[in-house]
GROMACS .gro file of C-alpha atoms in nm:
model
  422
    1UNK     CA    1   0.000   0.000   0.000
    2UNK     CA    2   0.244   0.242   0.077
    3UNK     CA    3   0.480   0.166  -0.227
    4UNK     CA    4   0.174   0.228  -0.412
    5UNK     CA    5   0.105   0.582  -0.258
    6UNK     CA    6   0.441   0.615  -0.335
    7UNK     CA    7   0.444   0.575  -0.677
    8UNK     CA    8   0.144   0.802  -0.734
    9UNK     CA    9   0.302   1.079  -0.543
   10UNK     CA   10   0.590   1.036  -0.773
   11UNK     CA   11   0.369   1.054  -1.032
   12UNK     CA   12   0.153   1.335  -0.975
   13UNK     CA   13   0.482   1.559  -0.897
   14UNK     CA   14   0.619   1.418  -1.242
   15UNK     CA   15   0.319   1.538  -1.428
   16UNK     CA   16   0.326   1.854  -1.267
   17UNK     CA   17   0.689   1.935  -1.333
   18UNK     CA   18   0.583   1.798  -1.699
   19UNK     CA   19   0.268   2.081  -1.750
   20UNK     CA   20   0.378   2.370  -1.515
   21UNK     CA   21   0.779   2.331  -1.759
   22UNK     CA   22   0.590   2.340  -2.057
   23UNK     CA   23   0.360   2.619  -1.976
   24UNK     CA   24   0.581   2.821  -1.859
   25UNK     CA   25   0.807   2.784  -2.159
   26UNK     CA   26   0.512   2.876  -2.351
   27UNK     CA   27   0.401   3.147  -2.222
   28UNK     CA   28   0.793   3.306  -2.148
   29UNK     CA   29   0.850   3.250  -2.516
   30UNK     CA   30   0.502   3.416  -2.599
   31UNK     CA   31   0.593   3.741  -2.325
   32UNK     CA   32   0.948   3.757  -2.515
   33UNK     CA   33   0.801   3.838  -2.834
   34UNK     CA   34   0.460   4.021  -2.759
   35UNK     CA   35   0.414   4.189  -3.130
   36UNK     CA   36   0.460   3.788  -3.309
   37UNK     CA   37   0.160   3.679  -3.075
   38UNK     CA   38  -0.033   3.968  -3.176
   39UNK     CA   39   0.035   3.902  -3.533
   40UNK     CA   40  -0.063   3.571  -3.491
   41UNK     CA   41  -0.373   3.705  -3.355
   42UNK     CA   42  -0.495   3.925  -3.628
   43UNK     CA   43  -0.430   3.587  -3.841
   44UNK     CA   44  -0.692   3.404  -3.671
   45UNK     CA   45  -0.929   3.673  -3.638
   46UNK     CA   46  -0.864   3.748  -4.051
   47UNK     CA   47  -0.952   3.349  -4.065
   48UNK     CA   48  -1.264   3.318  -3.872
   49UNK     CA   49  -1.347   3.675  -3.960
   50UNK     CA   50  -1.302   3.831  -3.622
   51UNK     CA   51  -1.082   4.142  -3.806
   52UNK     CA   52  -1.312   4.393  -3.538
   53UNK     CA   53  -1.075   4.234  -3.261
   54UNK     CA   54  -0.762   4.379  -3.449
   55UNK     CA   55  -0.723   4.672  -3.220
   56UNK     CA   56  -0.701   4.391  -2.944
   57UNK     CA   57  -0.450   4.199  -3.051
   58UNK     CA   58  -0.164   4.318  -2.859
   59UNK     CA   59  -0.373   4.325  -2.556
   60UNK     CA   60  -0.499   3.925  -2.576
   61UNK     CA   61  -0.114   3.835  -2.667
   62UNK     CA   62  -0.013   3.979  -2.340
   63UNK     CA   63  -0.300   3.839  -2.135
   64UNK     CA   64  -0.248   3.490  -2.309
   65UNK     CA   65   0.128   3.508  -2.207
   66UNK     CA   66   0.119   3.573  -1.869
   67UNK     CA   67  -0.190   3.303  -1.783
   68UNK     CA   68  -0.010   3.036  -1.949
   69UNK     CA   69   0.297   3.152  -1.750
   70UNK     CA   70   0.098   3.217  -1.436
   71UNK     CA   71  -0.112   2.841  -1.477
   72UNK     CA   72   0.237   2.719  -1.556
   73UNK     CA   73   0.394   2.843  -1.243
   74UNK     CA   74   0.065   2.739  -1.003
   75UNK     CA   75   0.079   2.391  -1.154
   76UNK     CA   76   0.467   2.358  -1.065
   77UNK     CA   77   0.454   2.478  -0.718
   78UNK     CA   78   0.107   2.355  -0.636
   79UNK     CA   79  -0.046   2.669  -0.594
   80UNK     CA   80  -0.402   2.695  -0.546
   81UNK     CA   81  -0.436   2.270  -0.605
   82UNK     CA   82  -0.822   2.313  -0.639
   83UNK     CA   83  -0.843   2.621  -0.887
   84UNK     CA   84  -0.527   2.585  -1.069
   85UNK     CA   85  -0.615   2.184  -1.216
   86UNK     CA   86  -0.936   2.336  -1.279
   87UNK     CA   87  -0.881   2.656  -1.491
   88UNK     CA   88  -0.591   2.372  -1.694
   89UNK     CA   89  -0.860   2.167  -1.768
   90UNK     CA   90  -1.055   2.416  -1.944
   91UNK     CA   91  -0.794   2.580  -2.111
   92UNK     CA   92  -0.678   2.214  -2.277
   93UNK     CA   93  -1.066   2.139  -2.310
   94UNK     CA   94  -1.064   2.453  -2.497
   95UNK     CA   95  -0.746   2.459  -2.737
   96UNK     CA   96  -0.705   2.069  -2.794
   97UNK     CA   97  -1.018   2.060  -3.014
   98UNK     CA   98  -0.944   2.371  -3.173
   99UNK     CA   99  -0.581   2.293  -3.256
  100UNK     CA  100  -0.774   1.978  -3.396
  101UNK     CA  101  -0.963   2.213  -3.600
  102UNK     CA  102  -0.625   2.378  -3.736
  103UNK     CA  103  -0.491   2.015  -3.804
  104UNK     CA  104  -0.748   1.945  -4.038
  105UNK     CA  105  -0.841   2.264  -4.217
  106UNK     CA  106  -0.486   2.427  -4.177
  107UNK     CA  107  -0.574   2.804  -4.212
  108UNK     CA  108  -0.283   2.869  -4.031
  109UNK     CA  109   0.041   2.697  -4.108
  110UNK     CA  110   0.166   2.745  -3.763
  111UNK     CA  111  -0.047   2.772  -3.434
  112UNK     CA  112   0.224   2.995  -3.250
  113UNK     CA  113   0.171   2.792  -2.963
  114UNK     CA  114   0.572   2.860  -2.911
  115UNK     CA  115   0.639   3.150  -3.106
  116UNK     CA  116   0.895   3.188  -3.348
  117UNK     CA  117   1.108   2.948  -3.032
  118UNK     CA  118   1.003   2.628  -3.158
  119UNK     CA  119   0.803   2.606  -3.503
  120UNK     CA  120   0.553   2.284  -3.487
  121UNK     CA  121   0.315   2.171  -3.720
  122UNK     CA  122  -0.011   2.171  -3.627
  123UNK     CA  123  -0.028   1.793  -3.595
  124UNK     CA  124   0.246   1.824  -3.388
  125UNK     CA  125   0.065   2.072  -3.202
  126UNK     CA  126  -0.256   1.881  -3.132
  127UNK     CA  127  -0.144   1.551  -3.000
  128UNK     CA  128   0.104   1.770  -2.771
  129UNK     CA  129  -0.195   1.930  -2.632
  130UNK     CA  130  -0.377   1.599  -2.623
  131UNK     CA  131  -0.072   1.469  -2.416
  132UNK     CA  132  -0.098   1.782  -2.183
  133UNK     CA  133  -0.513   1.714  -2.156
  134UNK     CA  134  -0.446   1.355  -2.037
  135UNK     CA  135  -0.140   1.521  -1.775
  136UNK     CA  136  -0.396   1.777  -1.634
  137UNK     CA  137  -0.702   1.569  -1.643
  138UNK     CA  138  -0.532   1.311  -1.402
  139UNK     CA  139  -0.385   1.644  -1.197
  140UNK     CA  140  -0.746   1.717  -1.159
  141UNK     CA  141  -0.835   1.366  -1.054
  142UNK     CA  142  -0.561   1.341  -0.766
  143UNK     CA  143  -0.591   1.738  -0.708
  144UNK     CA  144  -0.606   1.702  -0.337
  145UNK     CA  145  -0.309   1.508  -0.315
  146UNK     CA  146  -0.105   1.814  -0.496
  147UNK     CA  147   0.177   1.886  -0.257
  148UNK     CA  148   0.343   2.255  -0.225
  149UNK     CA  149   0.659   2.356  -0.104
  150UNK     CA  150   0.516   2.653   0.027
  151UNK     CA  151   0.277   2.757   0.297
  152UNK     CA  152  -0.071   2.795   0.236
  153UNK     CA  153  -0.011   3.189   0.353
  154UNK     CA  154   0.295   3.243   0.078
  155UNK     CA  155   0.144   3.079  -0.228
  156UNK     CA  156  -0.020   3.380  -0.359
  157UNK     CA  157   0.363   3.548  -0.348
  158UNK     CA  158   0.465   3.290  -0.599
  159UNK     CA  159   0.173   3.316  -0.814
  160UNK     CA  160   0.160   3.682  -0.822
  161UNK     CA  161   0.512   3.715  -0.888
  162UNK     CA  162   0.512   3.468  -1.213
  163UNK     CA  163   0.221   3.677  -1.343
  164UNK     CA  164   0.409   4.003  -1.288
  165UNK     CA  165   0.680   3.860  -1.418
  166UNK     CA  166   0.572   3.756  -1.783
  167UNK     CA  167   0.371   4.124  -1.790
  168UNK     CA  168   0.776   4.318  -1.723
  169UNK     CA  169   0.892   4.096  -1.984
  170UNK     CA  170   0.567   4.142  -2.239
  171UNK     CA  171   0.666   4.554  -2.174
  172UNK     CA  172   1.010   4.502  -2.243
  173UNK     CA  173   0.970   4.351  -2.621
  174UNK     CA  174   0.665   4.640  -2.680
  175UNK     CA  175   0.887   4.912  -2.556
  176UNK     CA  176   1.235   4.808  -2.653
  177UNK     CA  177   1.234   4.514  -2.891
  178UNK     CA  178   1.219   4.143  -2.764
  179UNK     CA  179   1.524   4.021  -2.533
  180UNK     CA  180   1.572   3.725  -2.741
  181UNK     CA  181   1.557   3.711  -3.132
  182UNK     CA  182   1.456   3.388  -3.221
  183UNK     CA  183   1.414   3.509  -3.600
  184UNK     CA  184   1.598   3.463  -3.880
  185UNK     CA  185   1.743   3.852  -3.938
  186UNK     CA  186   1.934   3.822  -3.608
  187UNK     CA  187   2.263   4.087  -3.531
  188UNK     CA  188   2.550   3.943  -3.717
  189UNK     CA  189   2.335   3.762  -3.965
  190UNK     CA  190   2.471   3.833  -4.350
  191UNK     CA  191   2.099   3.816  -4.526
  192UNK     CA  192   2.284   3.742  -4.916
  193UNK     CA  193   2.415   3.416  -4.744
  194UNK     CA  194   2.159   3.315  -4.560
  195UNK     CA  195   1.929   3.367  -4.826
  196UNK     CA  196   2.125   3.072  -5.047
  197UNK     CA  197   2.056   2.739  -5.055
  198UNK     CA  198   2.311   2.559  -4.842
  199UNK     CA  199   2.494   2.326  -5.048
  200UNK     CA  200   2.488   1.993  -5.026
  201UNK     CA  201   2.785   1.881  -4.861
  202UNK     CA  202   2.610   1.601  -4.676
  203UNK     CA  203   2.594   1.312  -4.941
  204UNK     CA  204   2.748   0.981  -4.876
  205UNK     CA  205   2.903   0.730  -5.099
  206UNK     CA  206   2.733   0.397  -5.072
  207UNK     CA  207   2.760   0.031  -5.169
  208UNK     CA  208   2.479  -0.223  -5.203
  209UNK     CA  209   2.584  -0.574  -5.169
  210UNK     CA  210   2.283  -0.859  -5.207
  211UNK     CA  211   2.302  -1.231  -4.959
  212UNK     CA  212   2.056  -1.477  -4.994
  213UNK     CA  213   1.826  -1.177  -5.194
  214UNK     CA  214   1.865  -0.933  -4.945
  215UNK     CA  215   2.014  -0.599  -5.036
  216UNK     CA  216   2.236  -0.369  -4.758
  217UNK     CA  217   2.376  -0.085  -4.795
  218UNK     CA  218   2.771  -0.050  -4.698
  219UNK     CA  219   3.036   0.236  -4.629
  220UNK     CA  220   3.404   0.255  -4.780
  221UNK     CA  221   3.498   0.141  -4.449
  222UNK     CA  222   3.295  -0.143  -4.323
  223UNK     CA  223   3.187  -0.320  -4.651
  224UNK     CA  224   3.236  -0.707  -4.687
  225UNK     CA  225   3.569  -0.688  -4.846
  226UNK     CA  226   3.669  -1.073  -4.751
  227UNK     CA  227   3.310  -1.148  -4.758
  228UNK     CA  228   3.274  -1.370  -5.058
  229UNK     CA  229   2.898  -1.452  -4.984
  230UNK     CA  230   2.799  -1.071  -5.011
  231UNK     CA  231   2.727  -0.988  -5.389
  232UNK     CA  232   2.812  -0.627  -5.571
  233UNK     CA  233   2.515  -0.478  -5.658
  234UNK     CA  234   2.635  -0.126  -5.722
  235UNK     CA  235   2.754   0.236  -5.569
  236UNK     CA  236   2.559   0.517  -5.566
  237UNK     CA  237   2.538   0.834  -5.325
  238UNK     CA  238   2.258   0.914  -5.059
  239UNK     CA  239   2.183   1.216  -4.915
  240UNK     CA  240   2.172   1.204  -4.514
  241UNK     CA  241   1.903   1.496  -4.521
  242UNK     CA  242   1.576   1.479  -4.721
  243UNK     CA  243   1.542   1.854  -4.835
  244UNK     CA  244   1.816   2.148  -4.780
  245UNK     CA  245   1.635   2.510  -4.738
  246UNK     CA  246   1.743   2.871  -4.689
  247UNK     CA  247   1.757   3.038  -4.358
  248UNK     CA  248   1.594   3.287  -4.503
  249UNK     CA  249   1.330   3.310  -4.772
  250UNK     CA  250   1.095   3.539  -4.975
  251UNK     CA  251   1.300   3.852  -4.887
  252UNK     CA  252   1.300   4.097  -5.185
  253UNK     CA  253   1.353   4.444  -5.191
  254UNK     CA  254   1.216   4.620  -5.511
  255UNK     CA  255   1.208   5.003  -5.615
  256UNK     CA  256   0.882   5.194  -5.753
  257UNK     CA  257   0.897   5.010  -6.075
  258UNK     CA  258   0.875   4.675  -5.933
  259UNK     CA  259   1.255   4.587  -6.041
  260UNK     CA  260   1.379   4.357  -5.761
  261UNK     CA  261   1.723   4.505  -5.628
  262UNK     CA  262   1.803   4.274  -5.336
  263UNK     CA  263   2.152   4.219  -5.442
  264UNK     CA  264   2.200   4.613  -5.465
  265UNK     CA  265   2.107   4.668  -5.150
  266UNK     CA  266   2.305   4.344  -4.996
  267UNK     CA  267   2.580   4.442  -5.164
  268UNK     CA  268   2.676   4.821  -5.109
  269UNK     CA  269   3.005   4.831  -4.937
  270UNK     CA  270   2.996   5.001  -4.614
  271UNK     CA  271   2.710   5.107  -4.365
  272UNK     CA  272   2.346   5.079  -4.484
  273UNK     CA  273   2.012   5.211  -4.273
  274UNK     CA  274   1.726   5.061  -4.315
  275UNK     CA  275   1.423   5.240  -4.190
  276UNK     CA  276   1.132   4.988  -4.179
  277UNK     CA  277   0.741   5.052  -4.142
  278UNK     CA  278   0.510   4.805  -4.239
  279UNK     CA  279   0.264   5.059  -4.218
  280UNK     CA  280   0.363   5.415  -4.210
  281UNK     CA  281   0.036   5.527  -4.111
  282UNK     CA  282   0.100   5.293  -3.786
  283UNK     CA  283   0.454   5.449  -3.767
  284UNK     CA  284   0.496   5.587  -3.370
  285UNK     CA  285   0.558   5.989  -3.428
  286UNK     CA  286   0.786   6.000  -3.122
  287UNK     CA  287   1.032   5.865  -3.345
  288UNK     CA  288   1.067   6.116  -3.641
  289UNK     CA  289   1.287   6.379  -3.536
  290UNK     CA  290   1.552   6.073  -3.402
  291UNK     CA  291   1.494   5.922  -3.756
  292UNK     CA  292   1.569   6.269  -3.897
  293UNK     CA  293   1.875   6.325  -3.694
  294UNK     CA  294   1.979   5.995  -3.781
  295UNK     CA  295   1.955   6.081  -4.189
  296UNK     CA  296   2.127   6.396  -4.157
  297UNK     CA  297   2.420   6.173  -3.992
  298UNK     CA  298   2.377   5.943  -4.308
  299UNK     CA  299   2.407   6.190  -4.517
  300UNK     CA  300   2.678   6.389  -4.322
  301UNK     CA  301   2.942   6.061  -4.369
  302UNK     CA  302   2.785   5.923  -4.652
  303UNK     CA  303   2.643   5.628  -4.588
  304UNK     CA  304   2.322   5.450  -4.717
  305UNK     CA  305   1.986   5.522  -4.627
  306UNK     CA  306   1.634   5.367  -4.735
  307UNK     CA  307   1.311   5.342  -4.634
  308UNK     CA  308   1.124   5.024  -4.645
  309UNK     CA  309   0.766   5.001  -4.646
  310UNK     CA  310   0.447   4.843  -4.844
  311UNK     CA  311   0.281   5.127  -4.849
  312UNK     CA  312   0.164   5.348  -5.205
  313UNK     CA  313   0.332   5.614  -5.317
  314UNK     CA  314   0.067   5.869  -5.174
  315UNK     CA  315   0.132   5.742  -4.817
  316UNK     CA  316   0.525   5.767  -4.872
  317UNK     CA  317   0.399   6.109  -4.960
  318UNK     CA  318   0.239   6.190  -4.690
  319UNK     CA  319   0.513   6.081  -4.457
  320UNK     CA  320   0.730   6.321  -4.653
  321UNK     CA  321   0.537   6.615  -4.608
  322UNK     CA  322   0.480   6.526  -4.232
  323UNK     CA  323   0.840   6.418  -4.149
  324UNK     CA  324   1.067   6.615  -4.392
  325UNK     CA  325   1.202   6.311  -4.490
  326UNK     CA  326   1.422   6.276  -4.795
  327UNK     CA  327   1.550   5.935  -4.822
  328UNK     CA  328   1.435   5.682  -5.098
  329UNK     CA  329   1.188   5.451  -5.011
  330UNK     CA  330   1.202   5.107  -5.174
  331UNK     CA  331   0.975   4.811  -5.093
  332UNK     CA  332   0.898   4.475  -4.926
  333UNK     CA  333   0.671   4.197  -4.815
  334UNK     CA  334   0.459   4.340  -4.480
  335UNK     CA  335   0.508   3.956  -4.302
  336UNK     CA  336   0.912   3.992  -4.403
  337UNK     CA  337   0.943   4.370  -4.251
  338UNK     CA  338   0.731   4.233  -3.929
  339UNK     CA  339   0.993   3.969  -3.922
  340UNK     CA  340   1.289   4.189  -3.977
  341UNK     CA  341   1.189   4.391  -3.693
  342UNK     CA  342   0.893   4.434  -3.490
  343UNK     CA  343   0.898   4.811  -3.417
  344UNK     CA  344   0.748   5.003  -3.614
  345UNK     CA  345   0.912   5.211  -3.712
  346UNK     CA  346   1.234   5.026  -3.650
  347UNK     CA  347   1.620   5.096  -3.760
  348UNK     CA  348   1.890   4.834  -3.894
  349UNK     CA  349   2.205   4.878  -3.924
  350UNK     CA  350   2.392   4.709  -4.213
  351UNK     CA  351   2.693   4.665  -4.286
  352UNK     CA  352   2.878   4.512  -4.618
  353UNK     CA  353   2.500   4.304  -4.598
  354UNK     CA  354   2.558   4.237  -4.261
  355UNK     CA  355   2.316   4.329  -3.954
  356UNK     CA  356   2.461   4.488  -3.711
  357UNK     CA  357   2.179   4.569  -3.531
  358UNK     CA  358   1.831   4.665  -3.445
  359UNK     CA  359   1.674   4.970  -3.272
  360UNK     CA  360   1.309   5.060  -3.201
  361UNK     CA  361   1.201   5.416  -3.157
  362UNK     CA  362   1.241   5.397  -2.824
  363UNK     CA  363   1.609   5.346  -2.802
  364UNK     CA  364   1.721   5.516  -3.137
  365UNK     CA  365   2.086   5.719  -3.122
  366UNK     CA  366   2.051   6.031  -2.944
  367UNK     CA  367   2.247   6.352  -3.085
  368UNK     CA  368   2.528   6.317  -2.893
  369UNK     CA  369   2.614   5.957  -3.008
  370UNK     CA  370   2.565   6.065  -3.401
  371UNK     CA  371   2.876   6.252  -3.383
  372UNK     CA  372   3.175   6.069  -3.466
  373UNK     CA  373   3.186   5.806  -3.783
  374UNK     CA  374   3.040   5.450  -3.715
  375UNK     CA  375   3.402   5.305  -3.783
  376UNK     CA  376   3.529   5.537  -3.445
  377UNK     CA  377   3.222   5.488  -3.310
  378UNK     CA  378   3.060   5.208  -3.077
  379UNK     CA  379   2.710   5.228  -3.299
  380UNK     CA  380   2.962   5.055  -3.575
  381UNK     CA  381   2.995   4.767  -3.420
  382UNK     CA  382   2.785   4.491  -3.431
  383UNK     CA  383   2.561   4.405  -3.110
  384UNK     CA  384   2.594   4.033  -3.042
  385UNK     CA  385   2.280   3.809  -2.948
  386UNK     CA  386   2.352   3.606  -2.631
  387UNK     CA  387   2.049   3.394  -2.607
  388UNK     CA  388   2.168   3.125  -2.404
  389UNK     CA  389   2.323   3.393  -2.126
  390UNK     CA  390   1.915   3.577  -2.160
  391UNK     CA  391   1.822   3.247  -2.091
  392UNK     CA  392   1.974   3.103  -1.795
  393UNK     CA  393   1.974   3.526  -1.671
  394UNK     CA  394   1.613   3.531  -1.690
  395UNK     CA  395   1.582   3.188  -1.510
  396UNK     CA  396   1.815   3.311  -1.250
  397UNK     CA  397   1.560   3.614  -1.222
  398UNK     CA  398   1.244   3.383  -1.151
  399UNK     CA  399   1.379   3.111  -0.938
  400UNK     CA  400   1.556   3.335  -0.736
  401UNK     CA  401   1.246   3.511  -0.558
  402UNK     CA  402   1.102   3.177  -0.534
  403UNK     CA  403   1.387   3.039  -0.402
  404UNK     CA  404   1.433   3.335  -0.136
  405UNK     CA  405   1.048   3.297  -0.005
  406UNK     CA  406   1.105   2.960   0.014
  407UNK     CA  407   1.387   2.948   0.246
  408UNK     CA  408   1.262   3.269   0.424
  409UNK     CA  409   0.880   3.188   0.442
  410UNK     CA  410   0.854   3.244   0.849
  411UNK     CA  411   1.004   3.560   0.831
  412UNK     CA  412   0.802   3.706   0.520
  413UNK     CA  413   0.507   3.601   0.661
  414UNK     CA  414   0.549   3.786   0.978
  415UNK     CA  415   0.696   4.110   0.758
  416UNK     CA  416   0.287   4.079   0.540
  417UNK     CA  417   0.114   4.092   0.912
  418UNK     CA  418   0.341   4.354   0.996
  419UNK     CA  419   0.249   4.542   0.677
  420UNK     CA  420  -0.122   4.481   0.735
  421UNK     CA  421  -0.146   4.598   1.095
  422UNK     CA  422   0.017   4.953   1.024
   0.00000   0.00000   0.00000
């Protein structure tokens, strides 16, 4: 009897490391990028003609991070074990049948479910949910035998903090740009190259030999040399990977009569900025007169600077007569230029077709930094992406807290009544 309790308490904690791990990946990867999940958004609404919830995009991508984060937290620590299996079950009863729904009709290639972190089909997608349904539906079951590290009077700490958590990091990526780039155009990235095909330097010679009419295939250096019952067949070469595709794809840059200069723009020696708006009519206004001092810079050293946009050549105007601006525009796919960067509008730095980095208007150059030439200057050099170090720095940032109340729950607890009785 006891062996058996003790192999259902091993079990229930397993699940719950299983669930509250993958929810909280979720949702951290969803709060990283808030501006992909709200794109994602305004895809489903398109699909199921919801477009009046546009304008509410951004807010539902934020909400939907920070409850999966939140659930994903409660279910890990055992927070609230009666409300917590509860509000999982209904979330899985709601998104298992309709990530069914996107299995079988596929109006969306990708769900989104893990942002641009971890690209699943939407298969792939469905029976993970239907694994996570089965995982919170026997959490449910054996809810009262949950077990919490924490007090009963300390849980709500834990809780609150994951939620407030996943909001900080949600503002960061709207006000800043996301602290991890799991896109393509990443800083150091040279677009021409990545844009190629990668050869196909992974083929492998092979040799079929037949025994008693069975055919295997053999290397140079393990084929039946002395073997005199193993019959030639022939050599041919294999491939050890089914398909080979660009890192990136569909990006092409055309001027106002449609003539695609990619390569021009790739391959200008020297520093390139690209201004980028999806939507100029979207564009934050805070940002013009740092976009303006950034030109004149531009044109002061003489280096490169475009505009890139979808928009027609009466909005360019417009923007023109608004902003002064001077600089050619030339044009893009809308999805690309939301991939490229997801402020709008946002700056990259090139350089020799490399990016060197990416700015939102809300950390653009100020004056004093646009003084000496990028190649004397630190905005020349090229911003390096440490995802792994974001990574462990923003685990170190949520465990710690949790952590800390766990080892000093007494006194916190007495610090709260303290608190409540002034």
């Amino acid at each position: 009897m006891e062996k058996k309790i003790c192999v259902n308490n091993i079990l229930i904690t397993t699940c719950q490391i299983i669930f509250g791990l993958t929810f909280l990946f979720s949702g951290f990867v969803k709060a990283v990028d808030p501006m992909g999940s709200t794109f994602k958004f305004i895809d489903y609404f398109r699909v199921f003609d919801l477009t009046f919830l546009n304008g509410s995009a951004q807010f539902f991508a934020v909400v939907l991070a920070a409850l999966e984060f939140t659930l994903g937290a409660s279910i890990l620590f055992g927070c609230y074990k009666r409300i917590a299996p509860i509000a999982g079950v209904l979330f899985m009863a709601f998104f298992t049948p309709f990530t069914l729904y996107l299995a079988i009709k596929n109006p969306v290639s990708d769900c989104g479910c893990f942002g641009d972190a971890l690209v699943i089909t939407n298969w792939q997608t469905f029976w993970k949910n239907v694994f996570l349904l089965i995982i919170i539906v026997f959490l449910f079951l054996n809810r009262k035998k949950i077990r919490s590290p924490f007090l009963v009077s300390t849980r709500w700490f834990a809780v609150f903090y994951a939620f407030v958590f996943s909001i900080v990091i949600s503002l960061i990526g709207l006000y800043y740009l996301p602290i991890i780039d799991f896109r393509p155009f990443k800083n150091g990235v040279n677009i021409e190259q990545d844009m190629a095909i990668p050869s196909n330097n992974d083929k492998e010679y092979v040799l079929v030999y037949e025994k008693n009419g069975a055919k295997k295939n053999f290397t140079l250096e393990n084929y039946p040399a002395n073997d005199s019952t193993w019959v030639f067949v022939e050599s041919k070469e294999i491939s050890k990977t089914q398909k080979s595709e660009p890192k990136i794809s569909n990006f092409i840059l055309s001027n106002e009569n449609g003539e695609d200069i990619t390569s021009e723009i790739l391959n200008k020696a020297g520093y390139t900025f690209l201004l980028i708006s999806p939507d100029l009519n979207e564009a934050n206004e805070n940002a013009v007169n740092k976009i303006s001092l950034l030109y004149d810079y531009a044109l002061a050293h003489d280096y490169n600077f475009y505009g890139l946009t979808v928009n027609d050549q009466q909005i360019i105007k417009d923007w023109r007569e608004s902003t002064g601006a001077e600089y050619e525009f030339i044009y893009s796919d809308a999805t690309i230029l939301e991939t490229i960067t997801r402020a709008n509008p946002g700056i990259v730095l090139l350089k020799d077709g490399i990016i060197l980095w990416k700015k939102g208007p809300n950390n653009l150059p100020l004056e004093d930094e646009l003084e000496a030439p990028l190649n004397e200057n630190e905005l020349g050099e090229i911003v390096k992406n440490h995802p792994l170090k974001t990574i462990l720095l923003s685990i170190l940032l949520f465990f710690t807290p949790i952590l800390l109340l766990l080892l000093f729950e007494k006194g916190f607890v007495k610090l709260v009544e303290k608190i409540r009785k002034k």
